[in-house]
Amino acid sequence: GDSVTQMEGPVTLSEEAFLTINCTYTATGYPSLFWYVQYPGEGLQLLLKATKADDKGSNKGFEATYRKETTSFHLEKGSVQVSDSAVYFCALASGSARQLTFGSGTQLTVLP
Amino acid sequence: EAQVTQNPRYLITVTGKKLTVTCSQNMNHEYMSWYRQDPGLGLRQIYYSMNVEVTDKGDVPEGYKVSRKEKRNFPLILESPSPNQTSLYFCASSTSGQGSRDTQYFGPGTRLTVL
């Protein structure tokens, strides 16, 4: 079945540091890929998504590129802020559009 | 305001006492789903519904039931809760046509403790 493997955390960075959170996937067909973010005490919200190979999703300074050849969708941000502290989830939607499979989540803490 | 609501937000109960967690969305979404979140495991899908009267099992359906009699509501039922169902539960919905490929809108979560 489909699966998502996400870089384990927690990750602690200083403000303005570069962020990479690795995500790789296993899926049949042509999945859609997502990054969701969960701020403390809240539900998840979509950060960005990509629906086909070589698509780049971007939002709030975050970027991720759908790489079919390496089955990856790594999340990057050039300069993190304290307000980016949250848990980040990589997710995959199957070709049938019925199920959504999440990675285990990466806790990011940004220190001032 | 477009939103997904869940009730209750917090619940402490005892083994075997039936409970229902409600989920409602006001966005006319066709696709709805339930997840549980456990440390180190991320979110795992319990059940999903592509439309009214259409429900199907996700990855961890054991011990749970759902129903979808109206488009806006998707309650999660635990007929006989057990301690291993202690978890944080999220309901989500998305627009029609693309199901899980669409942006999921999540509720605020329900923290359930089963003693």
mmCIF file of C-alpha atoms in Angstrom:
data_model
loop_
_atom_site.group_PDB
_atom_site.id
_atom_site.type_symbol
_atom_site.label_atom_id
_atom_site.label_comp_id
_atom_site.label_asym_id
_atom_site.label_seq_id
_atom_site.Cartn_x
_atom_site.Cartn_y
_atom_site.Cartn_z
ATOM 1 C CA GLY A 1 0.000 0.000 0.000
ATOM 2 C CA ASP A 2 0.873 3.661 -0.035
ATOM 3 C CA SER A 3 3.309 4.977 2.543
ATOM 4 C CA VAL A 4 5.081 8.195 3.491
ATOM 5 C CA THR A 5 8.417 8.360 5.294
ATOM 6 C CA GLN A 6 9.267 11.614 6.912
ATOM 7 C CA MET A 7 12.420 12.945 8.501
ATOM 8 C CA GLU A 8 12.275 12.345 12.204
ATOM 9 C CA GLY A 9 12.363 15.241 14.574
ATOM 10 C CA PRO A 10 12.374 17.188 16.584
ATOM 11 C CA VAL A 11 14.221 19.857 14.619
ATOM 12 C CA THR A 12 15.486 22.962 16.393
ATOM 13 C CA LEU A 13 16.789 25.929 14.406
ATOM 14 C CA SER A 14 17.757 29.505 15.055
ATOM 15 C CA GLU A 15 15.737 32.265 13.443
ATOM 16 C CA GLU A 16 16.751 32.938 9.803
ATOM 17 C CA ALA A 17 18.291 29.473 9.400
ATOM 18 C CA PHE A 18 17.621 27.325 6.338
ATOM 19 C CA LEU A 19 15.081 24.537 6.764
ATOM 20 C CA THR A 20 14.818 21.189 5.023
ATOM 21 C CA ILE A 21 12.406 18.460 6.078
ATOM 22 C CA ASN A 22 12.779 15.298 4.027
ATOM 23 C CA CYS A 23 9.818 13.321 2.759
ATOM 24 C CA THR A 24 9.815 10.235 0.541
ATOM 25 C CA TYR A 25 6.871 8.165 -0.552
ATOM 26 C CA THR A 26 5.808 4.829 -1.971
ATOM 27 C CA ALA A 27 2.696 4.740 -4.113
ATOM 28 C CA THR A 28 1.173 3.180 -7.157
ATOM 29 C CA GLY A 29 -0.130 5.345 -9.934
ATOM 30 C CA TYR A 30 0.125 9.101 -9.796
ATOM 31 C CA PRO A 31 -0.445 10.432 -6.280
ATOM 32 C CA SER A 32 -0.905 14.033 -5.230
ATOM 33 C CA LEU A 33 1.476 15.249 -2.534
ATOM 34 C CA PHE A 34 0.884 17.681 0.308
ATOM 35 C CA TRP A 35 2.488 19.396 3.254
ATOM 36 C CA TYR A 36 0.151 20.155 6.132
ATOM 37 C CA VAL A 37 1.092 22.193 9.199
ATOM 38 C CA GLN A 38 -0.280 21.920 12.730
ATOM 39 C CA TYR A 39 0.217 24.854 15.070
ATOM 40 C CA PRO A 40 -0.021 24.174 18.814
ATOM 41 C CA GLY A 41 -3.546 23.296 19.918
ATOM 42 C CA GLU A 42 -5.002 23.499 16.425
ATOM 43 C CA GLY A 43 -6.103 21.243 13.608
ATOM 44 C CA LEU A 44 -4.047 20.727 10.495
ATOM 45 C CA GLN A 45 -4.074 23.208 7.641
ATOM 46 C CA LEU A 46 -2.748 22.907 4.137
ATOM 47 C CA LEU A 47 0.655 24.509 3.605
ATOM 48 C CA LEU A 48 1.258 23.559 -0.030
ATOM 49 C CA LYS A 49 0.590 20.833 -2.559
ATOM 50 C CA ALA A 50 1.692 19.417 -5.919
ATOM 51 C CA THR A 51 -0.408 17.244 -8.173
ATOM 52 C CA LYS A 52 2.038 15.982 -10.789
ATOM 53 C CA ALA A 53 5.720 15.300 -11.328
ATOM 54 C CA ASP A 54 8.005 18.365 -11.371
ATOM 55 C CA ASP A 55 5.289 20.605 -9.932
ATOM 56 C CA LYS A 56 6.524 22.987 -7.264
ATOM 57 C CA GLY A 57 4.178 23.938 -4.459
ATOM 58 C CA SER A 58 4.886 27.134 -2.552
ATOM 59 C CA ASN A 59 3.311 29.190 0.209
ATOM 60 C CA LYS A 60 4.518 31.569 2.944
ATOM 61 C CA GLY A 61 8.127 31.151 1.816
ATOM 62 C CA PHE A 62 7.963 27.347 1.946
ATOM 63 C CA GLU A 63 8.596 25.277 -1.184
ATOM 64 C CA ALA A 64 8.509 21.618 -2.183
ATOM 65 C CA THR A 65 9.043 19.977 -5.562
ATOM 66 C CA TYR A 66 7.355 16.716 -6.612
ATOM 67 C CA ARG A 67 10.260 14.500 -7.734
ATOM 68 C CA LYS A 68 8.978 11.297 -9.282
ATOM 69 C CA GLU A 69 12.442 9.941 -10.078
ATOM 70 C CA THR A 70 13.467 10.042 -6.411
ATOM 71 C CA THR A 71 9.902 9.669 -5.022
ATOM 72 C CA SER A 72 10.486 12.698 -2.820
ATOM 73 C CA PHE A 73 8.730 15.897 -1.773
ATOM 74 C CA HIS A 74 11.155 17.677 0.545
ATOM 75 C CA LEU A 75 9.999 20.846 2.298
ATOM 76 C CA GLU A 76 12.352 23.856 2.291
ATOM 77 C CA LYS A 77 12.381 27.413 3.549
ATOM 78 C CA GLY A 78 15.252 29.801 3.151
ATOM 79 C CA SER A 79 14.838 31.724 6.406
ATOM 80 C CA VAL A 80 12.655 30.422 9.207
ATOM 81 C CA GLN A 81 10.884 32.565 11.773
ATOM 82 C CA VAL A 82 9.821 31.871 15.336
ATOM 83 C CA SER A 83 6.225 31.810 14.082
ATOM 84 C CA ASP A 84 7.062 28.777 11.895
ATOM 85 C CA SER A 85 7.340 26.605 15.005
ATOM 86 C CA ALA A 86 4.815 23.821 14.452
ATOM 87 C CA VAL A 87 4.472 20.183 13.443
ATOM 88 C CA TYR A 88 4.794 19.527 9.700
ATOM 89 C CA PHE A 89 3.175 16.529 7.999
ATOM 90 C CA CYS A 90 3.902 15.187 4.552
ATOM 91 C CA ALA A 91 0.890 13.454 2.988
ATOM 92 C CA LEU A 92 -0.050 11.520 -0.118
ATOM 93 C CA ALA A 93 -3.433 11.179 -1.812
ATOM 94 C CA SER A 94 -3.863 7.985 -3.734
ATOM 95 C CA GLY A 95 -4.719 7.831 -7.389
ATOM 96 C CA SER A 96 -8.251 6.755 -6.532
ATOM 97 C CA ALA A 97 -8.663 9.965 -4.467
ATOM 98 C CA ARG A 98 -10.200 7.933 -1.659
ATOM 99 C CA GLN A 99 -7.516 7.886 1.014
ATOM 100 C CA LEU A 100 -4.913 10.239 2.427
ATOM 101 C CA THR A 101 -1.744 8.789 3.935
ATOM 102 C CA PHE A 102 0.317 10.879 6.349
ATOM 103 C CA GLY A 103 3.892 10.717 7.498
ATOM 104 C CA SER A 104 4.671 10.668 11.204
ATOM 105 C CA GLY A 105 5.184 14.421 11.444
ATOM 106 C CA THR A 106 8.224 16.581 12.214
ATOM 107 C CA GLN A 107 8.221 18.958 15.146
ATOM 108 C CA LEU A 108 10.013 22.213 14.276
ATOM 109 C CA THR A 109 11.082 24.682 16.941
ATOM 110 C CA VAL A 110 12.615 27.996 15.898
ATOM 111 C CA LEU A 111 14.525 29.903 18.566
ATOM 112 C CA PRO A 112 14.927 33.691 18.517
ATOM 113 C CA GLU B 1 -17.442 31.382 8.378
ATOM 114 C CA ALA B 2 -16.455 28.205 6.543
ATOM 115 C CA GLN B 3 -15.488 25.624 9.093
ATOM 116 C CA VAL B 4 -15.490 22.076 10.365
ATOM 117 C CA THR B 5 -16.754 21.709 13.910
ATOM 118 C CA GLN B 6 -16.294 18.806 16.278
ATOM 119 C CA ASN B 7 -17.929 18.065 19.587
ATOM 120 C CA PRO B 8 -16.937 17.471 22.240
ATOM 121 C CA ARG B 9 -13.426 18.904 22.203
ATOM 122 C CA TYR B 10 -12.397 16.914 25.245
ATOM 123 C CA LEU B 11 -13.877 13.709 26.622
ATOM 124 C CA ILE B 12 -12.893 11.368 29.414
ATOM 125 C CA THR B 13 -14.876 8.157 29.579
ATOM 126 C CA VAL B 14 -14.669 4.594 30.825
ATOM 127 C CA THR B 15 -14.186 1.328 28.996
ATOM 128 C CA GLY B 16 -17.331 0.035 27.325
ATOM 129 C CA LYS B 17 -19.465 3.174 27.526
ATOM 130 C CA LYS B 18 -20.734 4.003 24.042
ATOM 131 C CA LEU B 19 -19.915 7.464 22.765
ATOM 132 C CA THR B 20 -20.349 9.583 19.672
ATOM 133 C CA VAL B 21 -18.110 12.370 18.434
ATOM 134 C CA THR B 22 -19.940 14.684 16.091
ATOM 135 C CA CYS B 23 -18.486 16.377 13.021
ATOM 136 C CA SER B 24 -20.235 18.995 10.939
ATOM 137 C CA GLN B 25 -19.119 21.133 7.995
ATOM 138 C CA ASN B 26 -20.857 24.124 6.439
ATOM 139 C CA MET B 27 -19.024 24.161 3.101
ATOM 140 C CA ASN B 28 -21.251 21.695 1.206
ATOM 141 C CA HIS B 29 -18.311 19.326 0.898
ATOM 142 C CA GLU B 30 -18.939 15.822 -0.363
ATOM 143 C CA TYR B 31 -15.813 14.104 0.961
ATOM 144 C CA MET B 32 -15.398 13.687 4.728
ATOM 145 C CA SER B 33 -13.043 11.605 6.797
ATOM 146 C CA TRP B 34 -11.915 10.767 10.317
ATOM 147 C CA TYR B 35 -8.328 10.454 11.534
ATOM 148 C CA ARG B 36 -6.653 9.617 14.770
ATOM 149 C CA GLN B 37 -3.332 11.175 15.748
ATOM 150 C CA ASP B 38 -0.928 9.309 18.006
ATOM 151 C CA PRO B 39 2.644 10.278 18.940
ATOM 152 C CA GLY B 40 5.183 8.970 16.447
ATOM 153 C CA LEU B 41 2.486 7.611 14.134
ATOM 154 C CA GLY B 42 1.204 10.760 12.492
ATOM 155 C CA LEU B 43 -2.412 10.724 11.397
ATOM 156 C CA ARG B 44 -4.086 7.497 10.413
ATOM 157 C CA GLN B 45 -7.353 7.403 8.545
ATOM 158 C CA ILE B 46 -10.214 5.616 10.293
ATOM 159 C CA TYR B 47 -13.118 5.990 7.854
ATOM 160 C CA TYR B 48 -13.960 8.166 4.909
ATOM 161 C CA SER B 49 -17.073 9.053 2.950
ATOM 162 C CA MET B 50 -17.133 10.068 -0.688
ATOM 163 C CA ASN B 51 -20.757 11.236 -0.438
ATOM 164 C CA VAL B 52 -24.034 10.789 1.425
ATOM 165 C CA GLU B 53 -24.700 7.131 2.271
ATOM 166 C CA VAL B 54 -21.262 6.136 0.934
ATOM 167 C CA THR B 55 -18.683 5.227 3.570
ATOM 168 C CA ASP B 56 -15.578 3.069 3.525
ATOM 169 C CA LYS B 57 -12.853 1.850 5.828
ATOM 170 C CA GLY B 58 -9.540 3.586 6.126
ATOM 171 C CA ASP B 59 -6.394 2.093 7.613
ATOM 172 C CA VAL B 60 -7.555 1.637 11.228
ATOM 173 C CA PRO B 61 -11.346 1.072 11.290
ATOM 174 C CA GLU B 62 -11.507 -1.562 14.039
ATOM 175 C CA GLY B 63 -13.667 -0.486 16.964
ATOM 176 C CA TYR B 64 -15.257 2.451 15.123
ATOM 177 C CA LYS B 65 -18.448 3.068 13.167
ATOM 178 C CA VAL B 66 -19.579 6.015 11.081
ATOM 179 C CA SER B 67 -22.690 7.124 9.271
ATOM 180 C CA ARG B 68 -23.388 9.712 6.574
ATOM 181 C CA LYS B 69 -27.098 10.387 6.422
ATOM 182 C CA GLU B 70 -26.684 14.053 5.541
ATOM 183 C CA LYS B 71 -23.967 15.791 3.581
ATOM 184 C CA ARG B 72 -22.935 18.100 6.407
ATOM 185 C CA ASN B 73 -22.614 15.548 9.249
ATOM 186 C CA PHE B 74 -20.261 12.614 9.734
ATOM 187 C CA PRO B 75 -20.386 11.283 13.310
ATOM 188 C CA LEU B 76 -17.810 8.852 14.681
ATOM 189 C CA ILE B 77 -19.241 6.173 16.963
ATOM 190 C CA LEU B 78 -17.329 4.085 19.461
ATOM 191 C CA GLU B 79 -19.721 1.308 20.502
ATOM 192 C CA SER B 80 -17.481 -0.086 23.235
ATOM 193 C CA PRO B 81 -14.444 2.136 23.765
ATOM 194 C CA SER B 82 -11.217 0.633 25.022
ATOM 195 C CA PRO B 83 -8.069 2.294 26.417
ATOM 196 C CA ASN B 84 -6.198 1.787 23.115
ATOM 197 C CA GLN B 85 -8.660 4.225 21.536
ATOM 198 C CA THR B 86 -7.300 7.019 23.707
ATOM 199 C CA SER B 87 -6.131 9.475 21.079
ATOM 200 C CA LEU B 88 -6.604 12.843 19.392
ATOM 201 C CA TYR B 89 -9.284 12.633 16.702
ATOM 202 C CA PHE B 90 -9.693 14.907 13.702
ATOM 203 C CA CYS B 91 -12.517 15.210 11.241
ATOM 204 C CA ALA B 92 -11.828 16.673 7.798
ATOM 205 C CA SER B 93 -13.753 17.540 4.671
ATOM 206 C CA SER B 94 -13.009 18.542 1.087
ATOM 207 C CA THR B 95 -14.838 19.475 -2.064
ATOM 208 C CA SER B 96 -16.297 16.958 -4.422
ATOM 209 C CA GLY B 97 -14.742 15.396 -7.443
ATOM 210 C CA GLN B 98 -11.213 15.004 -6.175
ATOM 211 C CA GLY B 99 -11.824 13.493 -2.750
ATOM 212 C CA SER B 100 -8.574 13.176 -0.869
ATOM 213 C CA ARG B 101 -6.705 14.988 -3.648
ATOM 214 C CA ASP B 102 -8.445 18.223 -2.714
ATOM 215 C CA THR B 103 -7.365 20.465 0.132
ATOM 216 C CA GLN B 104 -8.593 18.927 3.388
ATOM 217 C CA TYR B 105 -10.215 21.254 5.922
ATOM 218 C CA PHE B 106 -9.675 19.951 9.420
ATOM 219 C CA GLY B 107 -11.710 20.390 12.545
ATOM 220 C CA PRO B 108 -10.070 21.517 15.813
ATOM 221 C CA GLY B 109 -9.750 17.985 17.179
ATOM 222 C CA THR B 110 -11.294 15.917 19.957
ATOM 223 C CA ARG B 111 -9.060 14.614 22.696
ATOM 224 C CA LEU B 112 -10.480 11.331 23.965
ATOM 225 C CA THR B 113 -9.293 9.488 27.044
ATOM 226 C CA VAL B 114 -10.681 6.031 27.782
ATOM 227 C CA LEU B 115 -9.995 4.797 31.307
#
